Coordinates of C-alpha atoms and ligand atoms in Angstrom, one line a residue:
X9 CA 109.3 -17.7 89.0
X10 CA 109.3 -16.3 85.9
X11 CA 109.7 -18.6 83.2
X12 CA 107.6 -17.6 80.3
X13 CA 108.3 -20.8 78.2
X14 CA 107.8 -24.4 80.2
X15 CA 107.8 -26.4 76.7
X16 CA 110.8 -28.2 77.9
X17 CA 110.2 -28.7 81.1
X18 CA 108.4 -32.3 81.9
X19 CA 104.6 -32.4 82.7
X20 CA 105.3 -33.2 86.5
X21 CA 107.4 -30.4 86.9
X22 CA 104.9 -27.8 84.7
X23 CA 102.2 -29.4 86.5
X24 CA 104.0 -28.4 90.5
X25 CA 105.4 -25.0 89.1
X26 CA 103.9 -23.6 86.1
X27 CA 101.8 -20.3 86.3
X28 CA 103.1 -19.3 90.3
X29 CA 103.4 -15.7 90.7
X30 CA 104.7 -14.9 93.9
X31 CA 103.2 -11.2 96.0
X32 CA 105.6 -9.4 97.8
X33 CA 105.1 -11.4 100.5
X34 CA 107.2 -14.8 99.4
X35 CA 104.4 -16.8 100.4
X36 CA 105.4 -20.5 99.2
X37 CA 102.4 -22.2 97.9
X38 CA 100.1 -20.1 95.8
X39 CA 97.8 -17.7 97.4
X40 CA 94.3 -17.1 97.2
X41 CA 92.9 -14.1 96.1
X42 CA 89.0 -13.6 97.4
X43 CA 88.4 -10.3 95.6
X44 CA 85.7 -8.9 93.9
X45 CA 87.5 -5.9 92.5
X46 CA 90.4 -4.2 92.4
X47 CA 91.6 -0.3 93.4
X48 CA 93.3 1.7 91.1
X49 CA 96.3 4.3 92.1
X50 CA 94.9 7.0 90.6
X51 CA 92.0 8.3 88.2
X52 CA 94.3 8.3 85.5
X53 CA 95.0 4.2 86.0
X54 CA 91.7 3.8 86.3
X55 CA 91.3 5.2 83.0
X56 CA 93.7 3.4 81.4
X57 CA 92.9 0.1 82.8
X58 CA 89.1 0.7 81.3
X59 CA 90.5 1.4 78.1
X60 CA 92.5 -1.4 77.8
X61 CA 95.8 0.8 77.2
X62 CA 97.0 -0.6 80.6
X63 CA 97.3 -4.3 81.5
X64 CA 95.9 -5.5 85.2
X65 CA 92.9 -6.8 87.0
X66 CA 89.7 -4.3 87.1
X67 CA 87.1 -7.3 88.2
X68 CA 87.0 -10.8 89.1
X69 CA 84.7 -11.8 86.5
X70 CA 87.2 -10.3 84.1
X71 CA 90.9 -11.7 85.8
X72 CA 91.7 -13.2 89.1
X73 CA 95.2 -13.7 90.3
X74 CA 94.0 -17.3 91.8
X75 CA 92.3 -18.1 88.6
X76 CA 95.0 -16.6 86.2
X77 CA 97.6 -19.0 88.2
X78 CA 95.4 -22.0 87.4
X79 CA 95.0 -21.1 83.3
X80 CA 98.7 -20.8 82.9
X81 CA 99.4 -23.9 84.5
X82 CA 96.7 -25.9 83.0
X83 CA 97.8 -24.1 79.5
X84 CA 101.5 -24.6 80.3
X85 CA 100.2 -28.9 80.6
X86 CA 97.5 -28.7 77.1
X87 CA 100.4 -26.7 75.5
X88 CA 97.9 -24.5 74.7
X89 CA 98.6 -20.2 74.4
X90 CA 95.4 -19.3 76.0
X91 CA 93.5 -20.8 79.0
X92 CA 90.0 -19.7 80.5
X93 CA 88.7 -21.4 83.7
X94 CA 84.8 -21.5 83.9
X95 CA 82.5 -22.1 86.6
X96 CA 82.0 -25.6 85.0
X97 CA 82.7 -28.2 82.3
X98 CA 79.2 -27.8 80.8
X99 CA 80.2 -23.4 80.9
X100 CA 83.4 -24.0 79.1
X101 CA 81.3 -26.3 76.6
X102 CA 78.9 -23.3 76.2
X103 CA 81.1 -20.6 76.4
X104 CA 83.5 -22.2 73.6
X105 CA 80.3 -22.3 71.1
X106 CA 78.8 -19.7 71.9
X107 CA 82.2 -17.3 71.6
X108 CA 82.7 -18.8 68.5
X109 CA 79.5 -19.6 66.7
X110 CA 76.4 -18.0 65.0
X111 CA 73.3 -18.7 64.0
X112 CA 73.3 -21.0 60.8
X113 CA 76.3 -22.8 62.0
X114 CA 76.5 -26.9 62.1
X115 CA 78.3 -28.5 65.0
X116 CA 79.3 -32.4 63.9
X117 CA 79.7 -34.0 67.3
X118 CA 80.5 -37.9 68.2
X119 CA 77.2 -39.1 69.5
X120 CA 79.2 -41.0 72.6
X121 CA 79.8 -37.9 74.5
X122 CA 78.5 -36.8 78.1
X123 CA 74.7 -36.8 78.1
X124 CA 74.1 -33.5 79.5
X125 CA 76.6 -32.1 76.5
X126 CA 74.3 -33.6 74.2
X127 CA 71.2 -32.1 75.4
X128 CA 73.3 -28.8 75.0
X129 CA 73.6 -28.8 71.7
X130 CA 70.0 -30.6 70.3
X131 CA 68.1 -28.1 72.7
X132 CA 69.6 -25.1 73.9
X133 CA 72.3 -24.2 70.9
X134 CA 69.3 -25.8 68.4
X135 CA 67.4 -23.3 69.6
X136 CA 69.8 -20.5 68.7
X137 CA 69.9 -21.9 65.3
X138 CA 73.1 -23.8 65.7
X139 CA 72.1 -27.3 65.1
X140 CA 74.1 -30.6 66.0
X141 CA 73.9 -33.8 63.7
X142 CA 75.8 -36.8 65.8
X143 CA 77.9 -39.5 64.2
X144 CA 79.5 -42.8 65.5
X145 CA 82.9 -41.9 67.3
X146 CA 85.5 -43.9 65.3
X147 CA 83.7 -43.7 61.9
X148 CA 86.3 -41.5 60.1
X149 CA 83.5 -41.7 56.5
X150 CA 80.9 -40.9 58.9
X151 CA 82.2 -38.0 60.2
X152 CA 83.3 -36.8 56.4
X153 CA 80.0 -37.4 55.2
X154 CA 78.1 -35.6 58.1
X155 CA 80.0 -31.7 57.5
X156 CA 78.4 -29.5 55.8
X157 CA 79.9 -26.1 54.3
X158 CA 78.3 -24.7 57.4
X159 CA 79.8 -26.9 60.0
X160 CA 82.1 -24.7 61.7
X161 CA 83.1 -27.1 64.6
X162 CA 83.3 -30.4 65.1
X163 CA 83.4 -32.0 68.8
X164 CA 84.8 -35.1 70.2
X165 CA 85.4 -37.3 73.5
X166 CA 87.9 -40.0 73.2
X167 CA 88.3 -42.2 74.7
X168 CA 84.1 -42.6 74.8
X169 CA 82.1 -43.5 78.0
X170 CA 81.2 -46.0 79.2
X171 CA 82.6 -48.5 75.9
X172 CA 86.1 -47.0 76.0
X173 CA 85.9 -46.4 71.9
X174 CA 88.7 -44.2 70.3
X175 CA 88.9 -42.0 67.3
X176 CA 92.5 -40.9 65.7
X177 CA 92.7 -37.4 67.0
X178 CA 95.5 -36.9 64.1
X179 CA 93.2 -38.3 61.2
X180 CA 90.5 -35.9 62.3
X181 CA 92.2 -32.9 63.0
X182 CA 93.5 -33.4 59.4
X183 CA 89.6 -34.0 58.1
X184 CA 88.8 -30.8 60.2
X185 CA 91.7 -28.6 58.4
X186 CA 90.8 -29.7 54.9
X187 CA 87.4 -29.0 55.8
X188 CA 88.1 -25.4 57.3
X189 CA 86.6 -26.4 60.6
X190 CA 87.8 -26.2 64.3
X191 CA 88.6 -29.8 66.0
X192 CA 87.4 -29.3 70.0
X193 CA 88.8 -32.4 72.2
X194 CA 86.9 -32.7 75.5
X195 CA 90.2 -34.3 77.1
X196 CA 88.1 -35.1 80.2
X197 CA 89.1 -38.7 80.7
X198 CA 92.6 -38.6 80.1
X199 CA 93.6 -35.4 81.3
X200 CA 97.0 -33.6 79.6
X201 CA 99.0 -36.3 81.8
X202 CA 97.9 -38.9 79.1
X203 CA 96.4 -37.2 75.9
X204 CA 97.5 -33.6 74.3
X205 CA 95.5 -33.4 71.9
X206 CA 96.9 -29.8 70.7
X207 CA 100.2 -31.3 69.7
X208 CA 98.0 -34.0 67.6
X209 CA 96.6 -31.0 65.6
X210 CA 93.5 -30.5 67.5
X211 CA 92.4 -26.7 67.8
X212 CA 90.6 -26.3 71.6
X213 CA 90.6 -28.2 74.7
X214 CA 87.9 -28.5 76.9
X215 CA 88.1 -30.0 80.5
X216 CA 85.3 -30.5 83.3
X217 CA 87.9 -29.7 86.4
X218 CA 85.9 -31.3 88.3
X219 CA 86.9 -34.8 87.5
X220 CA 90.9 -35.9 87.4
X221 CA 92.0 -32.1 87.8
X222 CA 90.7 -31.6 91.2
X223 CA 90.8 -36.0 91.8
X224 CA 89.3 -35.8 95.0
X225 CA 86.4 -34.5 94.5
X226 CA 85.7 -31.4 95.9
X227 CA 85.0 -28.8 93.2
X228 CA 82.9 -28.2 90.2
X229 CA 84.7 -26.3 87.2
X230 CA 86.4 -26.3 84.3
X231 CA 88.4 -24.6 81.1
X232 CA 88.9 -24.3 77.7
X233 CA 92.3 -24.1 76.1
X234 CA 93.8 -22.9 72.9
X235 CA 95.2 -20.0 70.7
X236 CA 95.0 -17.0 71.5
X237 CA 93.3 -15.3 69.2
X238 CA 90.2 -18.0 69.5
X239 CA 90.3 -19.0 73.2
X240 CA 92.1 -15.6 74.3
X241 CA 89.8 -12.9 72.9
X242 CA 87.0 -14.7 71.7
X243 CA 85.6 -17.5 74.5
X244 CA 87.2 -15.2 77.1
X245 CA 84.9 -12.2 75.6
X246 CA 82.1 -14.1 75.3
X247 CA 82.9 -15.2 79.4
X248 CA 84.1 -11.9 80.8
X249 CA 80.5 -10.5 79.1
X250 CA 77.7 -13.4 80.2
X251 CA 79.6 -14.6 83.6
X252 CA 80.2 -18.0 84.3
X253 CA 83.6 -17.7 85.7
X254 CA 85.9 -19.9 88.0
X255 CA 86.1 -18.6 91.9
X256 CA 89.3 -17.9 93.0
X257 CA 88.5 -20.4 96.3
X258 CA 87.7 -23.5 93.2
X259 CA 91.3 -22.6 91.2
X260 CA 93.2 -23.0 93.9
X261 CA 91.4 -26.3 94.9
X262 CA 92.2 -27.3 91.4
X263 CA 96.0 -25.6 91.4
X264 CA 96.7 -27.9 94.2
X265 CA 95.0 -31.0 92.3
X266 CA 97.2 -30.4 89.4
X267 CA 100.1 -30.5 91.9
X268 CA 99.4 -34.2 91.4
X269 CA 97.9 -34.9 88.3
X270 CA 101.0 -36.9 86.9
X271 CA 100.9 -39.1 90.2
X272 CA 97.7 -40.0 90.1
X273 CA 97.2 -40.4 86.9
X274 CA 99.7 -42.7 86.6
X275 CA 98.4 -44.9 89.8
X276 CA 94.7 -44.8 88.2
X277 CA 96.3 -46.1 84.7
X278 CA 98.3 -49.1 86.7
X279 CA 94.9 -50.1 88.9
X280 CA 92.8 -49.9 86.1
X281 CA 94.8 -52.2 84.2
X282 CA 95.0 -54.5 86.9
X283 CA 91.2 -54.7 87.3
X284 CA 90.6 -55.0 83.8
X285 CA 93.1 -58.0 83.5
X286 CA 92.0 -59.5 86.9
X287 CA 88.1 -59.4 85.4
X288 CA 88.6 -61.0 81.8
X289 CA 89.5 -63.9 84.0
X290 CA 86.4 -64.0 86.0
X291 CA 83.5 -66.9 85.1
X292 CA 80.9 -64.5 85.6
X293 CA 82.0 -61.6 83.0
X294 CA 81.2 -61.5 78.9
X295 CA 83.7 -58.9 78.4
X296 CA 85.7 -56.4 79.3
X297 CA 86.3 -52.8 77.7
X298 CA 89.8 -51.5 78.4
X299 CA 92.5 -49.7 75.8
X300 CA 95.0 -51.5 78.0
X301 CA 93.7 -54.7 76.9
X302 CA 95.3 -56.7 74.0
X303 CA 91.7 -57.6 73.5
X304 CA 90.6 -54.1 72.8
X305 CA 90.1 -53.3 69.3
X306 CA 91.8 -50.1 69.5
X307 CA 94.7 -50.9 71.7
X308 CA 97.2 -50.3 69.0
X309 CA 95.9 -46.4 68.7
X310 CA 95.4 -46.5 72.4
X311 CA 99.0 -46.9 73.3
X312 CA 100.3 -44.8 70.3
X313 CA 97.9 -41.6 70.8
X314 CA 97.5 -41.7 74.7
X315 CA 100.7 -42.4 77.4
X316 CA 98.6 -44.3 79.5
X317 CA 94.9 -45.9 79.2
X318 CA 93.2 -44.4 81.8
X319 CA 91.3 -44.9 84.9
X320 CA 87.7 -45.8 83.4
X321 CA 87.1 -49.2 82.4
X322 CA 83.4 -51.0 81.8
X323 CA 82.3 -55.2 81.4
X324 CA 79.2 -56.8 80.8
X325 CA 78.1 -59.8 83.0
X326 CA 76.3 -62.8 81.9
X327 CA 72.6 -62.2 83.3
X328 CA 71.6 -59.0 82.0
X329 CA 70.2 -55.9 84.2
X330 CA 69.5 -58.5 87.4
X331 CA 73.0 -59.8 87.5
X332 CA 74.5 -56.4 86.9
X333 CA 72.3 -55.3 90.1
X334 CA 73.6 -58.0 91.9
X335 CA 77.4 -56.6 91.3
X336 CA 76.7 -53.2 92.2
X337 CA 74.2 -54.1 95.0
X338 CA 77.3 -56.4 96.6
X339 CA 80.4 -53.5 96.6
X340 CA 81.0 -52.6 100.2
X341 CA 83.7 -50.0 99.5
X342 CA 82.8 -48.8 96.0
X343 CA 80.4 -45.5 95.6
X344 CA 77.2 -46.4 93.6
X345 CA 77.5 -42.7 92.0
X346 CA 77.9 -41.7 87.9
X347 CA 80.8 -39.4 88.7
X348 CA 84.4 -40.3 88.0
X349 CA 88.2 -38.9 88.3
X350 CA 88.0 -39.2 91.7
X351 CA 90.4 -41.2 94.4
X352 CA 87.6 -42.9 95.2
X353 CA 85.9 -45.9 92.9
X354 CA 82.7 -45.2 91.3
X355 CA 80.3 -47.9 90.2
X356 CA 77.4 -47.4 87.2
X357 CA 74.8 -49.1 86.0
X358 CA 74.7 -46.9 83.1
X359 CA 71.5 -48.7 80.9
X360 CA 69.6 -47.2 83.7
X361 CA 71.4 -44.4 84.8
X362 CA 73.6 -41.8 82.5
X363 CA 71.9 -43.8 79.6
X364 CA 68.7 -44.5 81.2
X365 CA 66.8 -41.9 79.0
X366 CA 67.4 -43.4 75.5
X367 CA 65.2 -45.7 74.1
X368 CA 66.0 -49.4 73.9
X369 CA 66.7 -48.7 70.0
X370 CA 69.3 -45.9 70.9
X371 CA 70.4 -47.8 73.6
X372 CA 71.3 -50.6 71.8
X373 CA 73.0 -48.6 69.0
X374 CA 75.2 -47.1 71.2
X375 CA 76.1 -50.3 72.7
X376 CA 74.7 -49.8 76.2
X377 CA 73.5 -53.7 77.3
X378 CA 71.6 -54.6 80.0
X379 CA 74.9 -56.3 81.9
X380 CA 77.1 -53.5 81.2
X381 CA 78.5 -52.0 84.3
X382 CA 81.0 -48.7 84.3
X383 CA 84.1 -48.9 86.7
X384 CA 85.8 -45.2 87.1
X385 CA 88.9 -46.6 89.4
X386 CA 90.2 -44.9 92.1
X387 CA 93.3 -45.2 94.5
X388 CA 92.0 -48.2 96.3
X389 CA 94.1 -51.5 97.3
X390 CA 93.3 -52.9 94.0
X391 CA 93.1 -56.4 95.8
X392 CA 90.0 -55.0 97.8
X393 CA 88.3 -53.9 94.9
X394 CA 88.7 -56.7 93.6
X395 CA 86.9 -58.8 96.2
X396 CA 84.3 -55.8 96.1
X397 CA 83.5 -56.9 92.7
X398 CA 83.8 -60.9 93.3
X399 CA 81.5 -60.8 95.9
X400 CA 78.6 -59.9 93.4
X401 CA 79.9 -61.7 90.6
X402 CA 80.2 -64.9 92.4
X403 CA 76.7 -64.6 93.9
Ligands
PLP527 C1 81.4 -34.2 83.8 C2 81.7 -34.0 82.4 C3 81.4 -32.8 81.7 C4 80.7 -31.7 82.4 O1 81.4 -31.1 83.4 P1 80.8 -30.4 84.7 O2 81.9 -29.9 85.5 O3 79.9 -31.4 85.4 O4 79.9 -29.3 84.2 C5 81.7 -32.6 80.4 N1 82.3 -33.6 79.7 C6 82.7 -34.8 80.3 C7 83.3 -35.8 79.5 C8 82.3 -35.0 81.6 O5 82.6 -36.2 82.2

């Protein structure tokens, strides 16, 4: 195949086809490529290859077939022109700032974003003299008010974990262009199958693979999309140079994930809904947070920025921490585990789990109660999850 251009083809079909480069062997699916190097024809190729004068692989930390297949599919879905696959979500997190950061530059980060992502920046980057100041997700002022003429980046999950919050990825690629800063969208939760934030104006894409890209849990990795100048040569230099790269065994885990993204992405959307509507009706339960909702805040943004609202919803019970205990303490089927994107149903308590850490204060701020419990739905009967959660909240 060699279609250079898959803008207009549909995501399914990007997502089956995009990237594929056949050997001379015609093999159908893709093929791995377990290679540490590469041998050169000659001295004179060998040459040139070093000196950049020749395009090919010289080095698996530098290019893999396996791996190169996976970053022009997954850029081929973000729209991006550049894709680098890391060894993790956390490595393209830290490979994107520190590619494209120095010392005396000011991250402005929403302060709902993965936990261990936070602890990134306040310790590790702070430490490096990049420092971090964190403001509420959807507070448009806030996030005005927080840049500095420093502030190089500014970083963003939406929607948020556990409480399902939104920011207008349009509105705040607009505040990160007037600004002169770059707008980087961890598009974890929804995947390209619901969210692209590059067409919305955003300027990098990160993804943790190992959630909705591989689905079934198998692999940790992940990848950073964009331009080519920022994500091709820069994050890619700063990769190539300190290491954490994707194995070619991983991308083609997460080659064949993408193979279904669209189809499960869709089925976690329409069981997620279900479950959210089936639990506003239930005695037992305060409230439910779900974009898919007409009682969520944001579902008007919801249903114009993203084509589906996800597989992660979260409720609180009347009770506090004891009756939330209860729920997850009654599941049968569901996996008492904080991880997510996979077919099978995670359940969190997250006030003393992912957010167990923050004091009650912080806690409380970032709207973490006692009775809230995180769902990240899977492919499941709905109907027996269902009766997985009724049998704690009826208790
Ligand atoms: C899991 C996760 C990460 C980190 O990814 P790893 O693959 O675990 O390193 C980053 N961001 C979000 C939103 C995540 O859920």
């Amino acid at each position: 195949m060699d279609i250079e251009d898959w803008s207009e083809y549909d995501l399914d079909t990007r997502a089956v086809r995009a990237g594929q480069q056949r050997s001379a062997e015609g093999e159908h699916a893709e093929a791995i490529f377990p290679t540490s190097s590469y041998v050169f024809a000659n001295a004179a190729q060998a040459a040139a290859r070093f000196a950049g004068t020749e395009p090919g692989n010289i080095y698996s930390r530098f290019t893999n077939p396996t791996v190169r297949t996976f970053q022009d599919r997954l850029a081929a879905l973000e729209g991006g022109e550049a894709c680098v696959a890391t060894a993790s979500g956390m490595a393209a997190i830290y490979a994107t700032c520190a590619g494209l950061l120095k010392s005396g530059d000011h991250i402005v980060s929403s302060r709902s974003i993965f936990g261990t992502t936070t602890i990134l920046f306040s310790n590790y980057l702070g430490r490096f003299g990049v420092e971090t100041s964190f403001v509420p997700l959807a507070d448009l002022e806030a996030w005005e008010r927080a840049i500095r003429p420093e502030t190089r980046l500014l970083f963003v999950e939406t929607p948020s974990n556990p409480l399902t919050e939104l920011v207008d990825i349009r509105a705040l690629a607009e505040l990160a262009r007037r600004k002169g800063c770059l707008l980087v969208v961890d598009n974890c939760f929804c995947t390209p199958a619901l969210q692209q934030p590059l067409a919305l104006g955003a300027d990098i894409v990160i993804h943790s693979a190992t959630k909705y890209l591989d689905g079934q849990g198998r692999c940790v990795g992940g990848a950073v999309v964009g331009d080519r100048e920022r994500v091709g040569k820069e994050v890619f230099g700063f990769l190539r140079t300190c290491g954490p790269t994707m194995s070619p065994f991983n991308a083609w885990v997460f080659l064949k994930g993408l193979e279904t993204l669209g189809l499960r992405m869709r089925a976690h959307c329409e069981q997620a809904g279900q479950l959210a509507a089936w639990l506003e009706g239930q005695p037992g339960v305060e409230r439910v947070h779900y974009p898919g909702l007409a009682s969520h805040p944001q579902h008007e943004l919801a249903g114009r920025q993203q084509s589906g609202f996800g597989g992660l919803l979260s409720f609180e019970v009347k009770g506090g921490r004891e009756a939330a205990w209860r729920v997850v303490d009654a599941t049968r089927i569901m996996s008492i585990t904080a991880n997510l994107g996979d077919t099978k149903t995670t359940i969190t308590h997250p006030a003393t789990t992912t957010h167990g850490r923050l004091t009650d204060e912080q806690r409380a701020e970032a709207g973490i109660s006692q009775g809230l419990l995180r769902v990240a739905v899977g492919l499941e009967s709905v109907r027996d999850l269902q009766n997985d959660l009724a049998r704690g909240l009826g208790a």
